[in-house]
PDB file of C-alpha atoms in Angstrom:
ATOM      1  CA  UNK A   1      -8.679  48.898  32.165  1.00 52.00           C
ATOM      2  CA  UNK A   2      -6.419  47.272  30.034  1.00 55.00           C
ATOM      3  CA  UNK A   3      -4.290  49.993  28.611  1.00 59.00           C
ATOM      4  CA  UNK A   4      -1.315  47.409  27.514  1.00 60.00           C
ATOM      5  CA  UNK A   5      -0.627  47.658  23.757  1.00 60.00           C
ATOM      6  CA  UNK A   6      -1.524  44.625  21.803  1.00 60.00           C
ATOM      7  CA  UNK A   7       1.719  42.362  21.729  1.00 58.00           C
ATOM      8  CA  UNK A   8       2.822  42.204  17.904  1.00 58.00           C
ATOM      9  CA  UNK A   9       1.541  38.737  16.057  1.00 58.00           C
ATOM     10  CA  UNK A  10       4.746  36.474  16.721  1.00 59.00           C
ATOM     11  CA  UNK A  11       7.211  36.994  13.783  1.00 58.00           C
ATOM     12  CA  UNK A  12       7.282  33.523  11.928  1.00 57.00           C
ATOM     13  CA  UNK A  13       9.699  31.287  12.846  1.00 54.00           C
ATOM     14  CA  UNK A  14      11.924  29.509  10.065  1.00 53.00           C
ATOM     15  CA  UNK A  15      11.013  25.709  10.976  1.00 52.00           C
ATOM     16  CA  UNK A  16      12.984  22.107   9.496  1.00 52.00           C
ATOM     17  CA  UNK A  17      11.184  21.738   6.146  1.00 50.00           C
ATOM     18  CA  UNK A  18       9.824  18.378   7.693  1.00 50.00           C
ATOM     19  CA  UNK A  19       6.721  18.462   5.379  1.00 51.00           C
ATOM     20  CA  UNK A  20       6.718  18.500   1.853  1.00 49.00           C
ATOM     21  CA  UNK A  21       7.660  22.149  -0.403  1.00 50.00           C
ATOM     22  CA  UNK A  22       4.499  23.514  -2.442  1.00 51.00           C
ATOM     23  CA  UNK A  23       3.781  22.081  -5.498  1.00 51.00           C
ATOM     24  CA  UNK A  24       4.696  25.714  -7.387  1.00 52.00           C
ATOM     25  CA  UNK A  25       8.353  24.246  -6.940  1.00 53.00           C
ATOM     26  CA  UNK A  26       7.736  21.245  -8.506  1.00 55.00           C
ATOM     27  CA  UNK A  27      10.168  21.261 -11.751  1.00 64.00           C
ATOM     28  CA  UNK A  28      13.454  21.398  -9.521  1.00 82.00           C
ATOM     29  CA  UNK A  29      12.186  18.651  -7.445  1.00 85.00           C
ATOM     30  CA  UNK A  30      12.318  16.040 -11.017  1.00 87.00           C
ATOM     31  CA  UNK A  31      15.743  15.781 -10.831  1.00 90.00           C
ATOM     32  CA  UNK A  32      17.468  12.870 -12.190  1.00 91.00           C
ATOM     33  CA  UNK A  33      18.357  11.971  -8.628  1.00 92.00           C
ATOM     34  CA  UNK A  34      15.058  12.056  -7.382  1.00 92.00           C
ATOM     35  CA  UNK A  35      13.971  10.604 -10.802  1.00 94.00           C
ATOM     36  CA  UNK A  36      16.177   7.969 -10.082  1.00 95.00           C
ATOM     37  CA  UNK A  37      14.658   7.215  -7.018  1.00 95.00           C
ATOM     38  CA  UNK A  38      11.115   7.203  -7.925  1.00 95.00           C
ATOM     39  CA  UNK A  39      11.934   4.511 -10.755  1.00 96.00           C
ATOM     40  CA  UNK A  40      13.921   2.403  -8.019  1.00 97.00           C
ATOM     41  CA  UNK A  41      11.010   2.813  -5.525  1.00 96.00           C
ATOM     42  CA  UNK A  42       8.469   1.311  -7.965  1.00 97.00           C
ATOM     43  CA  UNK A  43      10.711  -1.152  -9.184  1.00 97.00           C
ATOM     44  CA  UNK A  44      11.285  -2.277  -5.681  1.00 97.00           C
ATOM     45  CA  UNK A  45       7.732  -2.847  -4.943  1.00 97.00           C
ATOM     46  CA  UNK A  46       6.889  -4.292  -7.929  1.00 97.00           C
ATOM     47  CA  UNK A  47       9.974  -7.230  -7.836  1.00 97.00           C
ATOM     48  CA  UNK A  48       9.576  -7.153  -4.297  1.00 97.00           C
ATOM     49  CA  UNK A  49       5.816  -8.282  -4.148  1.00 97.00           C
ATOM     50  CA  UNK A  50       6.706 -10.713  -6.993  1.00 97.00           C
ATOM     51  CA  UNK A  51       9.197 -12.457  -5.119  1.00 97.00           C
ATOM     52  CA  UNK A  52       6.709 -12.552  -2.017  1.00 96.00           C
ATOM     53  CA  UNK A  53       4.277 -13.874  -4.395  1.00 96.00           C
ATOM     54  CA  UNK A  54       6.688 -16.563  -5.669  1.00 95.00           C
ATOM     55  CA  UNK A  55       7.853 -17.539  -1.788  1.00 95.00           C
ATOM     56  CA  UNK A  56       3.777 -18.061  -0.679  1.00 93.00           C
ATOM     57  CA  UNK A  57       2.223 -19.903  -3.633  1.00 88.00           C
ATOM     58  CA  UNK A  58       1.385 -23.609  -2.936  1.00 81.00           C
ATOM     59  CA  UNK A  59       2.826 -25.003  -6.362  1.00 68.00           C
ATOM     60  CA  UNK A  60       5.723 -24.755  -8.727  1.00 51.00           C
ATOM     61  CA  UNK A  61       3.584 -23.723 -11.453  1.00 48.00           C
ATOM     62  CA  UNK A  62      -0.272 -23.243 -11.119  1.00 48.00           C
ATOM     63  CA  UNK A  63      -0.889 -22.706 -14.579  1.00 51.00           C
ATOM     64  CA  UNK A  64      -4.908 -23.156 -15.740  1.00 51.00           C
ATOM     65  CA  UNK A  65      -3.745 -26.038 -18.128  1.00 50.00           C
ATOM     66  CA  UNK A  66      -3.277 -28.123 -14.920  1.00 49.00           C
ATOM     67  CA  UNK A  67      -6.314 -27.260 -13.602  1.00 50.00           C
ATOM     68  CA  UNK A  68      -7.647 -30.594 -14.155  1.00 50.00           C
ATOM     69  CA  UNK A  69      -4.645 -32.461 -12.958  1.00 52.00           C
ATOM     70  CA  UNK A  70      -5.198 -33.544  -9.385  1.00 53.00           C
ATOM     71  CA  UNK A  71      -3.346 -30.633  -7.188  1.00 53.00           C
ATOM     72  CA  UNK A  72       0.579 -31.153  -6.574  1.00 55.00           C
ATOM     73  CA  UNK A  73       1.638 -32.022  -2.718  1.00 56.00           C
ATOM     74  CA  UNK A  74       1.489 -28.510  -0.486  1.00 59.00           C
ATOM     75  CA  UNK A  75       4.584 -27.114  -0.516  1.00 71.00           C
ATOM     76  CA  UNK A  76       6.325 -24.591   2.408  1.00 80.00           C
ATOM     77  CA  UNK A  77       6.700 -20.986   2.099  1.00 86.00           C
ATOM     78  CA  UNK A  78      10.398 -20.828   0.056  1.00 89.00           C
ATOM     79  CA  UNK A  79      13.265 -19.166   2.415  1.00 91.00           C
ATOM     80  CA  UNK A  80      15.481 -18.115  -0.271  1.00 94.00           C
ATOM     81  CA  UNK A  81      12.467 -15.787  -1.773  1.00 95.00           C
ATOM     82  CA  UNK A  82      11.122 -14.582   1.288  1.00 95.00           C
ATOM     83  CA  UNK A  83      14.501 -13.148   2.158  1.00 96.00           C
ATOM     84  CA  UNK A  84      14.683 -11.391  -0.935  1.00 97.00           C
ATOM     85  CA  UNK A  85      11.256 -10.008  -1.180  1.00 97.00           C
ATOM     86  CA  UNK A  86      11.632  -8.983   2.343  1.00 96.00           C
ATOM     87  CA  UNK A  87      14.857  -6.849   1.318  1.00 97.00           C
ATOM     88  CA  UNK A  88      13.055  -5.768  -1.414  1.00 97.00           C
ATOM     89  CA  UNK A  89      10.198  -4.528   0.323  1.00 95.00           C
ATOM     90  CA  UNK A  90      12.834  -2.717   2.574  1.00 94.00           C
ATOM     91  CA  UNK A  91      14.605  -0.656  -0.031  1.00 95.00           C
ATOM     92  CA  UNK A  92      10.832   0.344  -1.273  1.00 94.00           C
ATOM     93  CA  UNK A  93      10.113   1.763   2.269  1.00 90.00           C
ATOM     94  CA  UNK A  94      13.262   3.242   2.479  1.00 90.00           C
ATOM     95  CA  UNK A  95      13.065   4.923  -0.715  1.00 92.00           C
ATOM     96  CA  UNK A  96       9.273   5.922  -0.657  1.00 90.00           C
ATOM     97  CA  UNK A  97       9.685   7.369   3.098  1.00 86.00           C
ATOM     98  CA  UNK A  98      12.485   9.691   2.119  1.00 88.00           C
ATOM     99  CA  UNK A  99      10.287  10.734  -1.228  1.00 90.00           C
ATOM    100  CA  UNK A 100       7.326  11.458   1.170  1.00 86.00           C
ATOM    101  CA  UNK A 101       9.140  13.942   2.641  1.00 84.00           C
ATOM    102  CA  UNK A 102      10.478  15.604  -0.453  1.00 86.00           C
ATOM    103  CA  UNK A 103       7.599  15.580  -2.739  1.00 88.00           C
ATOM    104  CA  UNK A 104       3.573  16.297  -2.612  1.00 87.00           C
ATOM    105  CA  UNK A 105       1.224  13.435  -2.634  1.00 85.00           C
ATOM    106  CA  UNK A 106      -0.115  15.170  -6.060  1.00 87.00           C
ATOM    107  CA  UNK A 107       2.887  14.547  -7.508  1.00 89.00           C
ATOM    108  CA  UNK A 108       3.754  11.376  -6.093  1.00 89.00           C
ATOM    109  CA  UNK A 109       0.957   9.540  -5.939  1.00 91.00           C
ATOM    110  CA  UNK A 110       0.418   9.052  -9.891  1.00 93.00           C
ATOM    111  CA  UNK A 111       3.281   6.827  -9.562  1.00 94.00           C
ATOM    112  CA  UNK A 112       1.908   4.934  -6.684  1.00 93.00           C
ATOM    113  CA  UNK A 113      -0.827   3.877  -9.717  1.00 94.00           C
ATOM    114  CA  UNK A 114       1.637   3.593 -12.199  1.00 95.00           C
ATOM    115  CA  UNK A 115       3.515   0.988  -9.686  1.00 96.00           C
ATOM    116  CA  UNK A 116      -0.012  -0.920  -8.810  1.00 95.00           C
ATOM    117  CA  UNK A 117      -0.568  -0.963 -12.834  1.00 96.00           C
ATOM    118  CA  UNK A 118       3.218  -2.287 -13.910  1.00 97.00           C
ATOM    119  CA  UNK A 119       2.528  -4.611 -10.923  1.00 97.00           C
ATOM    120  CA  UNK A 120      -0.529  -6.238 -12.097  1.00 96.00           C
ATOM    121  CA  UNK A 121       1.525  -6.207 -15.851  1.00 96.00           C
ATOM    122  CA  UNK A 122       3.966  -8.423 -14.070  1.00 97.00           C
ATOM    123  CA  UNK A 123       1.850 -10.992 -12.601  1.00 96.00           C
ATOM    124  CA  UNK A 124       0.210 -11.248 -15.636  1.00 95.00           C
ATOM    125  CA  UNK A 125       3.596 -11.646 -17.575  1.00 95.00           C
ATOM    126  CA  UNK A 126       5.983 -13.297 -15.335  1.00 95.00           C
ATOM    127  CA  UNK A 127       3.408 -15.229 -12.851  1.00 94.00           C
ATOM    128  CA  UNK A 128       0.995 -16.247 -15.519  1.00 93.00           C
ATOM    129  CA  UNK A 129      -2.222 -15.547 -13.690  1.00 92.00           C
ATOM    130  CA  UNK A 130      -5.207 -15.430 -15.142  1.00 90.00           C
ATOM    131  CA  UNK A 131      -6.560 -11.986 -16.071  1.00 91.00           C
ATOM    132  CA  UNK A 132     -10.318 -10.944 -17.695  1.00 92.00           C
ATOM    133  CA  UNK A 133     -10.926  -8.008 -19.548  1.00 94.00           C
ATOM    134  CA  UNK A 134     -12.960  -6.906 -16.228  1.00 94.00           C
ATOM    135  CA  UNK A 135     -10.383  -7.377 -14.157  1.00 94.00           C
ATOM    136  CA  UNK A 136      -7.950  -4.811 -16.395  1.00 96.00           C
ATOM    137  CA  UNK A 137     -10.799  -2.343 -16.349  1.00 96.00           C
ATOM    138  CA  UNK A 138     -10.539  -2.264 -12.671  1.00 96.00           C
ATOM    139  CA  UNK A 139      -7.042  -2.014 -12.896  1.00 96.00           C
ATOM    140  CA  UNK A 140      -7.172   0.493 -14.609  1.00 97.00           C
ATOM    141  CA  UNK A 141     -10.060   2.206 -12.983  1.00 97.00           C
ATOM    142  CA  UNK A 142      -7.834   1.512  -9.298  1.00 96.00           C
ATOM    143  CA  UNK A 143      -4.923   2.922 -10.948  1.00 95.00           C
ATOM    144  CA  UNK A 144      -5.935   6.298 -11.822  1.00 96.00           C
ATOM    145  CA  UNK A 145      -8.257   6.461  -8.533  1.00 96.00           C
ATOM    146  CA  UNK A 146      -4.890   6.073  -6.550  1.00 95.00           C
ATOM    147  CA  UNK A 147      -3.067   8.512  -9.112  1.00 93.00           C
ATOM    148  CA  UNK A 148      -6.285  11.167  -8.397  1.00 93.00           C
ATOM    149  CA  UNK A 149      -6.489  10.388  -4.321  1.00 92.00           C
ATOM    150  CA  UNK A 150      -3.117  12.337  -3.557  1.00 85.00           C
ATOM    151  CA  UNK A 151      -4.774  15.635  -5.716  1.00 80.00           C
ATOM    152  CA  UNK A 152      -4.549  18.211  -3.008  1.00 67.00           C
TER     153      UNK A 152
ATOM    154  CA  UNK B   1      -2.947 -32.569   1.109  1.00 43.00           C
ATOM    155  CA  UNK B   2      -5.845 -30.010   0.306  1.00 56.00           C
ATOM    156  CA  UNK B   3      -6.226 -27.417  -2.628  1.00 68.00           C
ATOM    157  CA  UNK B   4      -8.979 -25.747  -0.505  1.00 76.00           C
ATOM    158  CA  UNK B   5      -8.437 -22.469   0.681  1.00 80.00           C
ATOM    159  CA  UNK B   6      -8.387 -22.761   4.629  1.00 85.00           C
ATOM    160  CA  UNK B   7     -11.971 -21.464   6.216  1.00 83.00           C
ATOM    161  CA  UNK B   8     -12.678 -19.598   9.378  1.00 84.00           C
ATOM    162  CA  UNK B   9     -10.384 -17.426  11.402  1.00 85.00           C
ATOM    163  CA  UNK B  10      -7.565 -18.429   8.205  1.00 88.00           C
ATOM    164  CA  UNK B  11      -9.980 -17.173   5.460  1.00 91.00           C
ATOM    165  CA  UNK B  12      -7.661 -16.012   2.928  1.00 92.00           C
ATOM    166  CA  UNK B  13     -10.817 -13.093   1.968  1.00 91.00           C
ATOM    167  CA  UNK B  14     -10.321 -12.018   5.898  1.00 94.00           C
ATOM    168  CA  UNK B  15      -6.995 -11.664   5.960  1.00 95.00           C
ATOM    169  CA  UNK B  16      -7.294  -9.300   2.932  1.00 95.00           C
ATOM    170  CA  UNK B  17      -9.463  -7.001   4.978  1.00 94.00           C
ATOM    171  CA  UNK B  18      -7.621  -7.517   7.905  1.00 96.00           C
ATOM    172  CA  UNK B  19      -4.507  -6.227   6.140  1.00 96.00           C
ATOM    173  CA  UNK B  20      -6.281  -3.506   4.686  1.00 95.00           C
ATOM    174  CA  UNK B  21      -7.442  -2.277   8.485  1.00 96.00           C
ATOM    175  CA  UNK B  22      -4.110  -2.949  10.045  1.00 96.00           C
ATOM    176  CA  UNK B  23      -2.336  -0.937   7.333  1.00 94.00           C
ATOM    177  CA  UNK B  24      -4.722   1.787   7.805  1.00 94.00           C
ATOM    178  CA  UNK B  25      -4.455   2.182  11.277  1.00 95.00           C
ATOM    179  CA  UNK B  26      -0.913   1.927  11.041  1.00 93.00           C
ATOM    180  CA  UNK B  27      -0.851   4.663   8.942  1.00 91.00           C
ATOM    181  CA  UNK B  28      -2.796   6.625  11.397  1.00 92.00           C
ATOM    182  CA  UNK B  29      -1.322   6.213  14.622  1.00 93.00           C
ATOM    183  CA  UNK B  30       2.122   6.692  12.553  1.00 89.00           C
ATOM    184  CA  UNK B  31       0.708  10.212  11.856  1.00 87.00           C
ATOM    185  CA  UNK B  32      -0.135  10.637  15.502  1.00 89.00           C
ATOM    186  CA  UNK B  33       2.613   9.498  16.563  1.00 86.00           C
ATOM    187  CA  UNK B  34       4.687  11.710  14.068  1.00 83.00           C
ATOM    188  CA  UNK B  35       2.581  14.883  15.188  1.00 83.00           C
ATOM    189  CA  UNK B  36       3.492  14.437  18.623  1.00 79.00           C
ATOM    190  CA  UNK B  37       7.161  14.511  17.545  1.00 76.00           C
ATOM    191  CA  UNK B  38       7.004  17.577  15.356  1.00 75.00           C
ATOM    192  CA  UNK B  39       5.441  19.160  18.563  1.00 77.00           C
ATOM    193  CA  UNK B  40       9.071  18.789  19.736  1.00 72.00           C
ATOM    194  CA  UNK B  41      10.323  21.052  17.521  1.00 68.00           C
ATOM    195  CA  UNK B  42      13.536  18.795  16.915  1.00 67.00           C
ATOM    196  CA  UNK B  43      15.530  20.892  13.853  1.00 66.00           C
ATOM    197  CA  UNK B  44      17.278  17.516  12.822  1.00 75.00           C
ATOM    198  CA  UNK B  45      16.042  14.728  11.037  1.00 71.00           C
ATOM    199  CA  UNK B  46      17.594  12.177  13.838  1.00 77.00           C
ATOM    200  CA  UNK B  47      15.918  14.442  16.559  1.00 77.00           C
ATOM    201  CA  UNK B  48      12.879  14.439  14.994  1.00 74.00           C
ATOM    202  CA  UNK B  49      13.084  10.121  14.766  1.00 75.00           C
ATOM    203  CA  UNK B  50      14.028  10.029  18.341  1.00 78.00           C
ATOM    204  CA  UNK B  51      11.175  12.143  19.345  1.00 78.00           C
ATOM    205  CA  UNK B  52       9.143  10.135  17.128  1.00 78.00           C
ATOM    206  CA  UNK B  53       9.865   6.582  18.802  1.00 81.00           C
ATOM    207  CA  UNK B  54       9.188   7.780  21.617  1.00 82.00           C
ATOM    208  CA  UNK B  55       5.525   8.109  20.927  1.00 86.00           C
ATOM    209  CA  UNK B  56       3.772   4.816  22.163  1.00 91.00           C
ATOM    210  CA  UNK B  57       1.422   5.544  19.423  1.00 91.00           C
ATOM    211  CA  UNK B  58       4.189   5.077  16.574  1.00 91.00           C
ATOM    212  CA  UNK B  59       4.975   1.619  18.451  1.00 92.00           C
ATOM    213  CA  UNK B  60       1.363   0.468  18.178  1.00 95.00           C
ATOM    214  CA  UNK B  61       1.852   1.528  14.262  1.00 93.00           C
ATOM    215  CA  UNK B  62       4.997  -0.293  13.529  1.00 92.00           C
ATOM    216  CA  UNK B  63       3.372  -3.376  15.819  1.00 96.00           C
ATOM    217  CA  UNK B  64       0.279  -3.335  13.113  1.00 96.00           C
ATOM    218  CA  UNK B  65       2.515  -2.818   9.956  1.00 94.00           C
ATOM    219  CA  UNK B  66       4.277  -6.355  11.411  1.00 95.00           C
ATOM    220  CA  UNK B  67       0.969  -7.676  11.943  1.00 97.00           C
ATOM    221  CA  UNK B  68      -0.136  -6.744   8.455  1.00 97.00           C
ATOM    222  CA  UNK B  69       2.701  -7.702   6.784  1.00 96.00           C
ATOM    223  CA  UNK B  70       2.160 -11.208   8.026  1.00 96.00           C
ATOM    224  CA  UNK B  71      -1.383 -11.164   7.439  1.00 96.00           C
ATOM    225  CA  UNK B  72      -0.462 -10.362   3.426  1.00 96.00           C
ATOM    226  CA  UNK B  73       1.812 -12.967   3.229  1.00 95.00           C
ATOM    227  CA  UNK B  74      -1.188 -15.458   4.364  1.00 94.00           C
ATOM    228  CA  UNK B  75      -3.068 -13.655   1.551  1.00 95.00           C
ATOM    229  CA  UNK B  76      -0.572 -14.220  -1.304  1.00 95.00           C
ATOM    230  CA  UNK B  77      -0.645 -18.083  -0.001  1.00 93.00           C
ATOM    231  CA  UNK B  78      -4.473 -18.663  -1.442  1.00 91.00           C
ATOM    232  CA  UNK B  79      -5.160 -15.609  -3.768  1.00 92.00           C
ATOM    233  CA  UNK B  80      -3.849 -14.321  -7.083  1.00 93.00           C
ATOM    234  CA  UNK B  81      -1.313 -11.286  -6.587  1.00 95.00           C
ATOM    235  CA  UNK B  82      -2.732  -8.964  -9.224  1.00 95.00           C
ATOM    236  CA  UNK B  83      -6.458  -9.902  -7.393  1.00 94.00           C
ATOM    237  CA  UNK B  84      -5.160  -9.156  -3.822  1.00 95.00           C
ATOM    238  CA  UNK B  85      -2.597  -6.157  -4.662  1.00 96.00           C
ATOM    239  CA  UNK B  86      -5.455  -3.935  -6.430  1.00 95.00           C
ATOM    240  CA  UNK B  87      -7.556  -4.773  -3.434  1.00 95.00           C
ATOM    241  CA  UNK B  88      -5.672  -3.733  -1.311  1.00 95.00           C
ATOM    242  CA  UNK B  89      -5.794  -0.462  -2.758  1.00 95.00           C
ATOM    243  CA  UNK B  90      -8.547  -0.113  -0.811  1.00 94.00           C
ATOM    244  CA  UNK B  91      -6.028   1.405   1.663  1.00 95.00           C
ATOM    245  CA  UNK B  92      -6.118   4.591  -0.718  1.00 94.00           C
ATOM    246  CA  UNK B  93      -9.926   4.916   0.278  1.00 94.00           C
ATOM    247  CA  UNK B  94     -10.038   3.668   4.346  1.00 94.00           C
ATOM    248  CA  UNK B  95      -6.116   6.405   4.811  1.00 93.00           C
ATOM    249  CA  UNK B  96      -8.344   9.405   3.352  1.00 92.00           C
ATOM    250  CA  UNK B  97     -11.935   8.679   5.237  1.00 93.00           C
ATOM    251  CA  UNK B  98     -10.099   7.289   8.229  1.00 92.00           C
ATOM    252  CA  UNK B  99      -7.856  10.891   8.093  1.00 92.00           C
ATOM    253  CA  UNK B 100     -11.468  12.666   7.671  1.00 93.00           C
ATOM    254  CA  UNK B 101     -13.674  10.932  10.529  1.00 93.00           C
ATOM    255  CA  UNK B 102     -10.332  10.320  13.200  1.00 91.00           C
ATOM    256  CA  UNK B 103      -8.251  13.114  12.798  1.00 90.00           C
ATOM    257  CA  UNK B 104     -10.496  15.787  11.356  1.00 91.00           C
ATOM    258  CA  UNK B 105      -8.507  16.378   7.826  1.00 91.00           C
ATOM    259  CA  UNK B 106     -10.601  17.333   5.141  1.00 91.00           C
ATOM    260  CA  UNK B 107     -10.848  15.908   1.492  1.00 92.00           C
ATOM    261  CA  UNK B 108     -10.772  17.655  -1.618  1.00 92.00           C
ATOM    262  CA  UNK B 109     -12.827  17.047  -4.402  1.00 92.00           C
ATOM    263  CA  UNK B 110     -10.566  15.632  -6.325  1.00 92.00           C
ATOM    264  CA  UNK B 111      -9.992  12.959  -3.917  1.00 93.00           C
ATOM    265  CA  UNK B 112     -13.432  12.495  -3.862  1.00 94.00           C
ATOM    266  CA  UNK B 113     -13.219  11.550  -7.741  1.00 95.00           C
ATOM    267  CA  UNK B 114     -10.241   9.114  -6.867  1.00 95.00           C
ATOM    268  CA  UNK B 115     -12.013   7.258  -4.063  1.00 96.00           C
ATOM    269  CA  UNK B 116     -15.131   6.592  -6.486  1.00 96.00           C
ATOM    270  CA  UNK B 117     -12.592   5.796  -9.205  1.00 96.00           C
ATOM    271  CA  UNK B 118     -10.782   3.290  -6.749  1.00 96.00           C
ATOM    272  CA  UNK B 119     -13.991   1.970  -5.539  1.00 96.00           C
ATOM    273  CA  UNK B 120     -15.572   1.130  -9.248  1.00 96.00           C
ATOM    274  CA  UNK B 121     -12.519  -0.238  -9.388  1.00 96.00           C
ATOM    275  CA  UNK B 122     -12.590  -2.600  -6.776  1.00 96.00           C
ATOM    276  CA  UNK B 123     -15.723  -4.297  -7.489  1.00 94.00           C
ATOM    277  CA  UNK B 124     -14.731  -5.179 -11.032  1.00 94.00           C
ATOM    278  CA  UNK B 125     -11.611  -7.126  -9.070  1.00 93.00           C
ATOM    279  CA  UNK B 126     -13.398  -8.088  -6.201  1.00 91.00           C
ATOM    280  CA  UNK B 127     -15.587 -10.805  -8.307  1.00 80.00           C
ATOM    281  CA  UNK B 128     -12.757 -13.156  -9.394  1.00 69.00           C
ATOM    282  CA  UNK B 129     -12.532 -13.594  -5.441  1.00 75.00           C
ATOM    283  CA  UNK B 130     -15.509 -13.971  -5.021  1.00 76.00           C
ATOM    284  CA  UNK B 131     -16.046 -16.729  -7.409  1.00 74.00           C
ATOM    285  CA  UNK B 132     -12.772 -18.298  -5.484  1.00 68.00           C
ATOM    286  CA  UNK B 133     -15.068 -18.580  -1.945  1.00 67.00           C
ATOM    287  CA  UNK B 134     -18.046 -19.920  -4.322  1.00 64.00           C
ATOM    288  CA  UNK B 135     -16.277 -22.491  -5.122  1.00 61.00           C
ATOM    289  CA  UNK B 136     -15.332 -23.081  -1.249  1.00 51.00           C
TER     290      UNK B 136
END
């Protein structure tokens, strides 16, 4: 016969706040520290992929006006790029691991679309690719899809 | 000299999914490997790293994020950046339903709404590259 009293439910233990607070505290966590580093995180992925872009591509300047031209000799992957989207890519790691653990996905993730959005803006603008009205629609339609994908 | 986009196991169009897979299941074995280390119950951040890399699981993460990595920069080689960055958004879908059918975490319905948002999305960027093996 088990005449033992129940042992009391074990008292919770404080633990490392490893995972990320509860959104209810989410006005102290927009500091201008942290907005700081959200702003440097997307601007690091978004240079960063640009120079990765600009160390891969086969010619100088692919622009549709030289379609018709016969294609320009194959050229290497360029060093001097590579290094720097590489370091690039580096500080964006950096920067979005430690914001992982700071923030929810809810309220980090609509900046993970605004980054994929400003990115596509900037190969647009700065690479010159060629864009179609469908392709912004699904730009669009990725970019608030990724913004909605971290809603807890 | 070519202009051609390289065929077989070079396929610029598989390397894009292969990227895609290798991110996600870096992503997942990171979490595993992470889980094991917050088993540990290390209080510090650098304890909690330690305990992390120990995990052979995190290894075999960081070994596909390498993998990846070199895989994307194949990718941006042959196809457009703002074609083969929103696709490989995809990730956003394959982390949650990988999460769901390997590790047992559930989805929200929100999420839900995102992953048919991403996906509609996807197939209006997905034809550009399409066109691109067409013309193969």
């Amino acid at each position: 016969v088990n005449i033992l009293p129940t042992p009391p439910p074990p008292a919770p233990t404080p633990t490392a706040p490893l995972t990320a607070p509860p959104a209810a505290t989410s006005p102290d966590l927009f500091t201008p520290t942290n907005i700081a580093l959200i702003a440097l995180s997307v601007a690091a992925l978004v240079v960063g992929q640009v120079l990765l872009k600009l160390a891969m591509r086969r010619t100088s300047d692919p622009s549709p006006s030289q379609a018709a031209q016969p294609p320009p000799a194959r050229t290497g992957p360029r060093p001097a790029f590579l290094a720097l989207g590489i370091a690039c890519m580096t500080v964006w790691f950096m920067t979005w691991l430690h914001l992982l653990g700071v923030f929810p996905l809810s309220l980090l993730f609509p900046f993970e679309g605004l980054a994929s959005v400003l990115l596509s803006l900037a190969a647009a603008c700065i690479l010159r690719e060629r864009t179609s009205l469908r392709l912004w629609c699904g730009v669009a339609l990725v970019g608030l899809g990724v913004a909605l994908v971290g809603w807890a | 000299v070519t202009n051609q986009p390289p065929r077989g196991l070079l396929n610029p169009t598989l390397h894009l999914f292969g990227s895609a897979l290798l991110v996600t299941a870096a992503e997942l074995l990171l979490k595993v490997g992470a889980s094991a280390a917050a088993a540990g119950k290390k209080a510090s951040i650098a304890g909690g790293i330690a305990d992390g890399l120990a995990s052979p699981w995190t290894w075999a993460g960081i070994v596909c994020y390498v993998l990846s990595f070199l895989s994307w920069l194949h990718v941006l080689r042959w196809v457009p950046l703002i074609v083969a960055f929103n696709l490989m958004n995809g990730v956003h879908i394959l982390v949650p339903v990988g999460s769901w059918l390997v590790l047992g975490e559930s989805i929200p319905p929100a999420r839900w709404v995102g992953i048919g948002l991403i996906t509609a999305g996807l197939f209006l960027i997905a034809k550009p590259l399409a066109k691109m093996e067409e013309r193969l």
